CSV table of C-alpha atoms in Angstrom, one decimal:
chain,number,residue,atom,x,y,z
A,9,UNK,CA,8.4,-20.7,38.3
A,10,UNK,CA,9.0,-24.2,39.8
A,11,UNK,CA,8.4,-25.0,43.4
A,12,UNK,CA,11.5,-25.4,45.7
A,13,UNK,CA,10.7,-29.1,46.2
A,14,UNK,CA,10.4,-29.8,42.5
A,15,UNK,CA,13.7,-28.2,41.6
A,16,UNK,CA,15.6,-29.8,44.4
A,17,UNK,CA,14.2,-33.3,43.6
A,18,UNK,CA,15.0,-32.9,39.9
A,19,UNK,CA,18.6,-31.9,40.6
A,20,UNK,CA,19.1,-34.7,43.1
A,21,UNK,CA,18.0,-37.3,40.7
A,22,UNK,CA,20.0,-35.9,37.8
A,23,UNK,CA,23.3,-35.4,39.6
A,24,UNK,CA,26.0,-38.1,39.9
A,25,UNK,CA,28.0,-38.9,43.0
A,26,UNK,CA,30.5,-36.8,45.0
A,27,UNK,CA,33.7,-35.6,43.3
A,28,UNK,CA,37.0,-33.8,43.7
A,29,UNK,CA,36.7,-30.3,45.0
A,30,UNK,CA,37.8,-27.2,43.1
A,31,UNK,CA,38.5,-25.0,46.1
A,32,UNK,CA,41.7,-25.8,48.0
A,33,UNK,CA,41.9,-24.7,51.7
A,34,UNK,CA,39.0,-22.3,51.2
A,35,UNK,CA,38.2,-20.2,54.2
A,36,UNK,CA,35.2,-17.9,54.7
A,37,UNK,CA,35.9,-14.6,56.4
A,38,UNK,CA,34.1,-13.9,59.6
A,39,UNK,CA,32.9,-10.4,58.5
A,40,UNK,CA,30.6,-10.6,55.4
A,41,UNK,CA,27.7,-8.4,54.5
A,42,UNK,CA,25.0,-8.8,51.9
A,43,UNK,CA,25.9,-6.4,49.1
A,44,UNK,CA,23.3,-4.1,47.6
A,45,UNK,CA,22.2,-5.0,44.0
A,46,UNK,CA,21.2,-2.5,41.4
A,47,UNK,CA,18.3,-4.4,39.8
A,48,UNK,CA,17.2,-4.2,36.2
A,49,UNK,CA,13.8,-4.3,34.4
A,50,UNK,CA,11.9,-7.6,34.9
A,51,UNK,CA,11.9,-10.1,32.0
A,52,UNK,CA,9.5,-12.9,32.9
A,53,UNK,CA,9.7,-15.7,30.3
A,54,UNK,CA,9.0,-19.4,30.3
A,55,UNK,CA,12.0,-21.5,31.4
A,56,UNK,CA,13.2,-24.0,28.8
A,57,UNK,CA,16.5,-25.1,30.3
A,58,UNK,CA,19.4,-24.0,32.4
A,59,UNK,CA,23.1,-23.0,32.0
A,60,UNK,CA,25.8,-23.5,34.7
A,61,UNK,CA,28.5,-20.9,33.9
A,62,UNK,CA,31.9,-21.8,35.4
A,63,UNK,CA,34.8,-19.3,35.4
A,64,UNK,CA,38.4,-20.5,35.2
A,65,UNK,CA,40.0,-18.7,38.1
A,66,UNK,CA,43.7,-18.7,36.9
A,67,UNK,CA,42.6,-16.8,33.8
A,68,UNK,CA,40.1,-14.6,35.6
A,69,UNK,CA,42.7,-13.6,38.2
A,70,UNK,CA,45.5,-12.9,35.8
A,71,UNK,CA,46.4,-9.2,36.4
A,72,UNK,CA,43.8,-9.0,39.2
A,73,UNK,CA,45.9,-10.6,42.0
A,74,UNK,CA,46.4,-7.2,43.8
A,75,UNK,CA,42.9,-5.9,43.3
A,76,UNK,CA,41.0,-5.5,46.6
A,77,UNK,CA,37.7,-6.1,44.8
A,78,UNK,CA,38.8,-9.7,43.9
A,79,UNK,CA,41.1,-10.4,46.9
A,80,UNK,CA,39.1,-13.5,48.1
A,81,UNK,CA,39.4,-15.2,44.8
A,82,UNK,CA,42.7,-14.0,43.5
A,83,UNK,CA,45.1,-13.2,46.4
A,84,UNK,CA,45.6,-16.8,47.5
A,85,UNK,CA,45.2,-15.8,51.1
A,86,UNK,CA,41.7,-17.4,51.5
A,87,UNK,CA,42.2,-20.4,49.2
A,88,UNK,CA,43.2,-21.5,45.8
A,89,UNK,CA,40.5,-21.9,43.2
A,90,UNK,CA,40.1,-23.7,39.9
A,91,UNK,CA,36.7,-23.4,38.3
A,92,UNK,CA,34.2,-21.3,40.3
A,93,UNK,CA,30.5,-20.7,39.7
A,94,UNK,CA,29.8,-17.6,37.7
A,95,UNK,CA,26.1,-18.3,37.9
A,96,UNK,CA,23.2,-20.7,37.3
A,97,UNK,CA,21.0,-19.1,34.6
A,98,UNK,CA,17.5,-20.1,33.5
A,99,UNK,CA,17.1,-20.1,29.7
A,100,UNK,CA,14.2,-19.2,27.5
A,101,UNK,CA,15.0,-20.0,23.9
A,102,UNK,CA,17.0,-17.0,22.6
A,103,UNK,CA,16.7,-14.9,25.7
A,104,UNK,CA,17.2,-15.0,29.5
A,105,UNK,CA,14.5,-14.5,32.1
A,106,UNK,CA,15.8,-11.8,34.5
A,107,UNK,CA,14.9,-9.8,37.6
A,108,UNK,CA,11.7,-11.7,38.2
A,109,UNK,CA,11.2,-10.6,41.9
A,110,UNK,CA,12.8,-8.4,44.6
A,111,UNK,CA,13.2,-11.1,47.2
A,112,UNK,CA,16.3,-10.3,49.3
A,113,UNK,CA,19.0,-12.9,50.0
A,114,UNK,CA,20.1,-13.6,53.6
A,115,UNK,CA,23.6,-13.8,54.8
A,116,UNK,CA,23.3,-17.4,56.1
A,117,UNK,CA,22.3,-18.6,52.7
A,118,UNK,CA,25.0,-16.6,50.8
A,119,UNK,CA,27.8,-17.9,53.1
A,120,UNK,CA,27.2,-21.5,52.0
A,121,UNK,CA,28.2,-20.7,48.5
A,122,UNK,CA,31.4,-18.7,49.1
A,123,UNK,CA,33.7,-21.6,48.4
A,124,UNK,CA,32.3,-22.2,45.0
A,125,UNK,CA,31.5,-18.5,44.2
A,126,UNK,CA,34.2,-16.5,46.2
A,127,UNK,CA,32.6,-13.1,45.6
A,128,UNK,CA,29.6,-12.2,47.8
A,129,UNK,CA,28.5,-9.4,45.5
A,130,UNK,CA,28.4,-11.9,42.6
A,131,UNK,CA,26.3,-14.4,44.5
A,132,UNK,CA,23.8,-11.7,45.5
A,133,UNK,CA,23.6,-10.4,42.0
A,134,UNK,CA,23.1,-13.9,40.5
A,135,UNK,CA,20.2,-14.6,42.8
A,136,UNK,CA,18.6,-11.3,42.1
A,137,UNK,CA,19.1,-11.4,38.3
A,138,UNK,CA,18.6,-15.1,37.6
A,139,UNK,CA,17.6,-17.1,40.6
A,140,UNK,CA,14.4,-15.1,41.2
A,141,UNK,CA,13.2,-16.5,37.9
A,142,UNK,CA,13.7,-20.1,39.0
A,143,UNK,CA,12.3,-20.3,42.6
A,144,UNK,CA,10.9,-18.1,45.3
A,145,UNK,CA,13.6,-18.8,47.9
A,146,UNK,CA,17.3,-17.9,47.5
A,147,UNK,CA,18.2,-20.9,49.7
A,148,UNK,CA,16.8,-23.2,47.1
A,149,UNK,CA,18.6,-21.5,44.2
A,150,UNK,CA,21.9,-21.7,46.0
A,151,UNK,CA,21.4,-25.3,47.1
A,152,UNK,CA,20.7,-26.3,43.5
A,153,UNK,CA,23.8,-24.5,42.4
A,154,UNK,CA,25.9,-26.4,45.0
A,155,UNK,CA,24.4,-29.8,44.0
A,156,UNK,CA,25.1,-29.2,40.3
A,157,UNK,CA,28.6,-28.0,41.0
A,158,UNK,CA,29.4,-30.8,43.5
A,159,UNK,CA,28.2,-33.4,41.1
A,160,UNK,CA,30.9,-32.6,38.5
A,161,UNK,CA,34.1,-34.5,38.0
A,162,UNK,CA,37.2,-32.5,37.0
A,163,UNK,CA,39.8,-33.7,34.6
A,164,UNK,CA,43.3,-32.3,35.2
A,165,UNK,CA,43.2,-29.0,33.4
A,166,UNK,CA,46.8,-28.2,34.1
A,167,UNK,CA,47.7,-31.4,32.2
A,168,UNK,CA,45.2,-30.6,29.4
A,169,UNK,CA,46.8,-27.2,29.1
A,170,UNK,CA,50.1,-28.9,28.0
A,171,UNK,CA,48.5,-30.9,25.2
A,172,UNK,CA,49.8,-30.3,21.7
A,173,UNK,CA,47.5,-28.5,19.3
A,174,UNK,CA,44.9,-27.9,22.0
A,175,UNK,CA,41.4,-26.9,20.7
A,176,UNK,CA,38.0,-26.0,22.2
A,177,UNK,CA,36.9,-29.4,21.0
A,178,UNK,CA,39.6,-31.1,23.1
A,179,UNK,CA,38.5,-29.3,26.2
A,180,UNK,CA,34.9,-30.3,25.6
A,181,UNK,CA,35.9,-33.9,25.0
A,182,UNK,CA,38.1,-34.1,28.1
A,183,UNK,CA,35.3,-32.7,30.3
A,184,UNK,CA,32.7,-35.0,28.8
A,185,UNK,CA,35.0,-38.1,29.2
A,186,UNK,CA,35.4,-37.3,32.9
A,187,UNK,CA,31.6,-37.0,33.5
A,188,UNK,CA,29.3,-39.9,32.8
A,189,UNK,CA,26.2,-38.8,31.1
A,190,UNK,CA,27.8,-35.7,29.5
A,191,UNK,CA,28.7,-35.3,25.9
A,192,UNK,CA,30.8,-32.7,24.1
A,193,UNK,CA,27.9,-30.8,22.5
A,194,UNK,CA,26.5,-30.0,26.0
A,195,UNK,CA,29.7,-28.3,27.0
A,196,UNK,CA,30.1,-24.6,26.0
A,197,UNK,CA,33.7,-23.4,25.8
A,198,UNK,CA,34.2,-19.7,25.9
A,199,UNK,CA,37.6,-18.2,25.0
A,200,UNK,CA,38.8,-14.6,25.1
A,201,UNK,CA,40.0,-12.7,22.0
A,202,UNK,CA,43.4,-14.3,22.3
A,203,UNK,CA,42.2,-17.9,22.6
A,204,UNK,CA,42.6,-18.3,26.4
A,205,UNK,CA,39.9,-20.3,28.2
A,206,UNK,CA,37.6,-18.1,30.3
A,207,UNK,CA,34.5,-20.2,31.0
A,208,UNK,CA,32.7,-23.4,30.6
A,209,UNK,CA,29.0,-23.2,30.1
A,210,UNK,CA,27.2,-26.4,30.8
A,211,UNK,CA,23.8,-26.8,29.2
A,212,UNK,CA,20.9,-28.5,30.9
A,213,UNK,CA,17.3,-29.2,29.9
A,214,UNK,CA,14.3,-28.5,32.2
A,215,UNK,CA,15.0,-31.7,34.2
A,216,UNK,CA,18.6,-30.7,34.8
A,217,UNK,CA,19.9,-33.4,32.4
A,218,UNK,CA,22.7,-32.5,29.9
A,219,UNK,CA,21.4,-30.9,26.7
A,220,UNK,CA,23.2,-29.9,23.5
A,221,UNK,CA,24.0,-26.2,23.7
A,222,UNK,CA,22.7,-23.7,21.2
A,223,UNK,CA,25.3,-21.6,19.3
A,224,UNK,CA,25.2,-18.8,21.8
A,225,UNK,CA,26.1,-21.0,24.7
A,226,UNK,CA,28.4,-23.4,22.8
A,227,UNK,CA,31.0,-20.6,22.3
A,228,UNK,CA,34.1,-21.6,20.4
A,229,UNK,CA,33.9,-24.1,17.6
A,230,UNK,CA,35.6,-27.5,18.0
A,231,UNK,CA,38.6,-26.7,15.8
A,232,UNK,CA,39.4,-23.4,17.3
A,233,UNK,CA,42.8,-23.2,18.9
A,234,UNK,CA,42.7,-22.8,22.7
A,235,UNK,CA,45.1,-22.0,25.5
A,236,UNK,CA,44.6,-22.5,29.3
A,237,UNK,CA,46.4,-20.2,31.7
A,238,UNK,CA,47.8,-22.2,34.6
A,239,UNK,CA,48.4,-19.2,36.9
A,240,UNK,CA,52.1,-19.8,37.2
């Protein structure tokens, strides 16, 4: 497990400058509590790299607009979201380190991530399941997540959604073209069973530099037809 200083320094050096935000008019409610997390069995493995999983909100929220469980992200009352952080995951070859400690997350740290991960329960679970295998302090895990997310440049996915003969490879290429230092093979594109974009999974090495994804994280093949729901 890396020290907090080592992780923060590596990310700061690897991350490009500031970029366009993905949350529009995001507000954080005054009453938030730290949700309980049902923890699983520990799986302590050496970390070989990282994955930043990004959920495409218009697709995630389709048919969930009226669900109370997802009201912050999907109702539109507390902001409009594009890509949000599903999680930052440490990798270990063909498996994932998980549930490495039982260190609780504090409300002050959790609040800082609610405009990039609008679900408090999700943030708490991602720390408990994945972050505990990266660092001892939840504040460090959440800060690293914010730095990585904030360093990304976002092409216009609404415009991309209207391209003729859209494929997973097109999505990879458009993202890589917008982000200096990235290349298509480091961008995982995950589609649902009907070809709609669900997530991007960005692959990093141990120094938080872009790294070619393995087959599991790469998702759809380049030639696979893709669609992007615009939320209209």
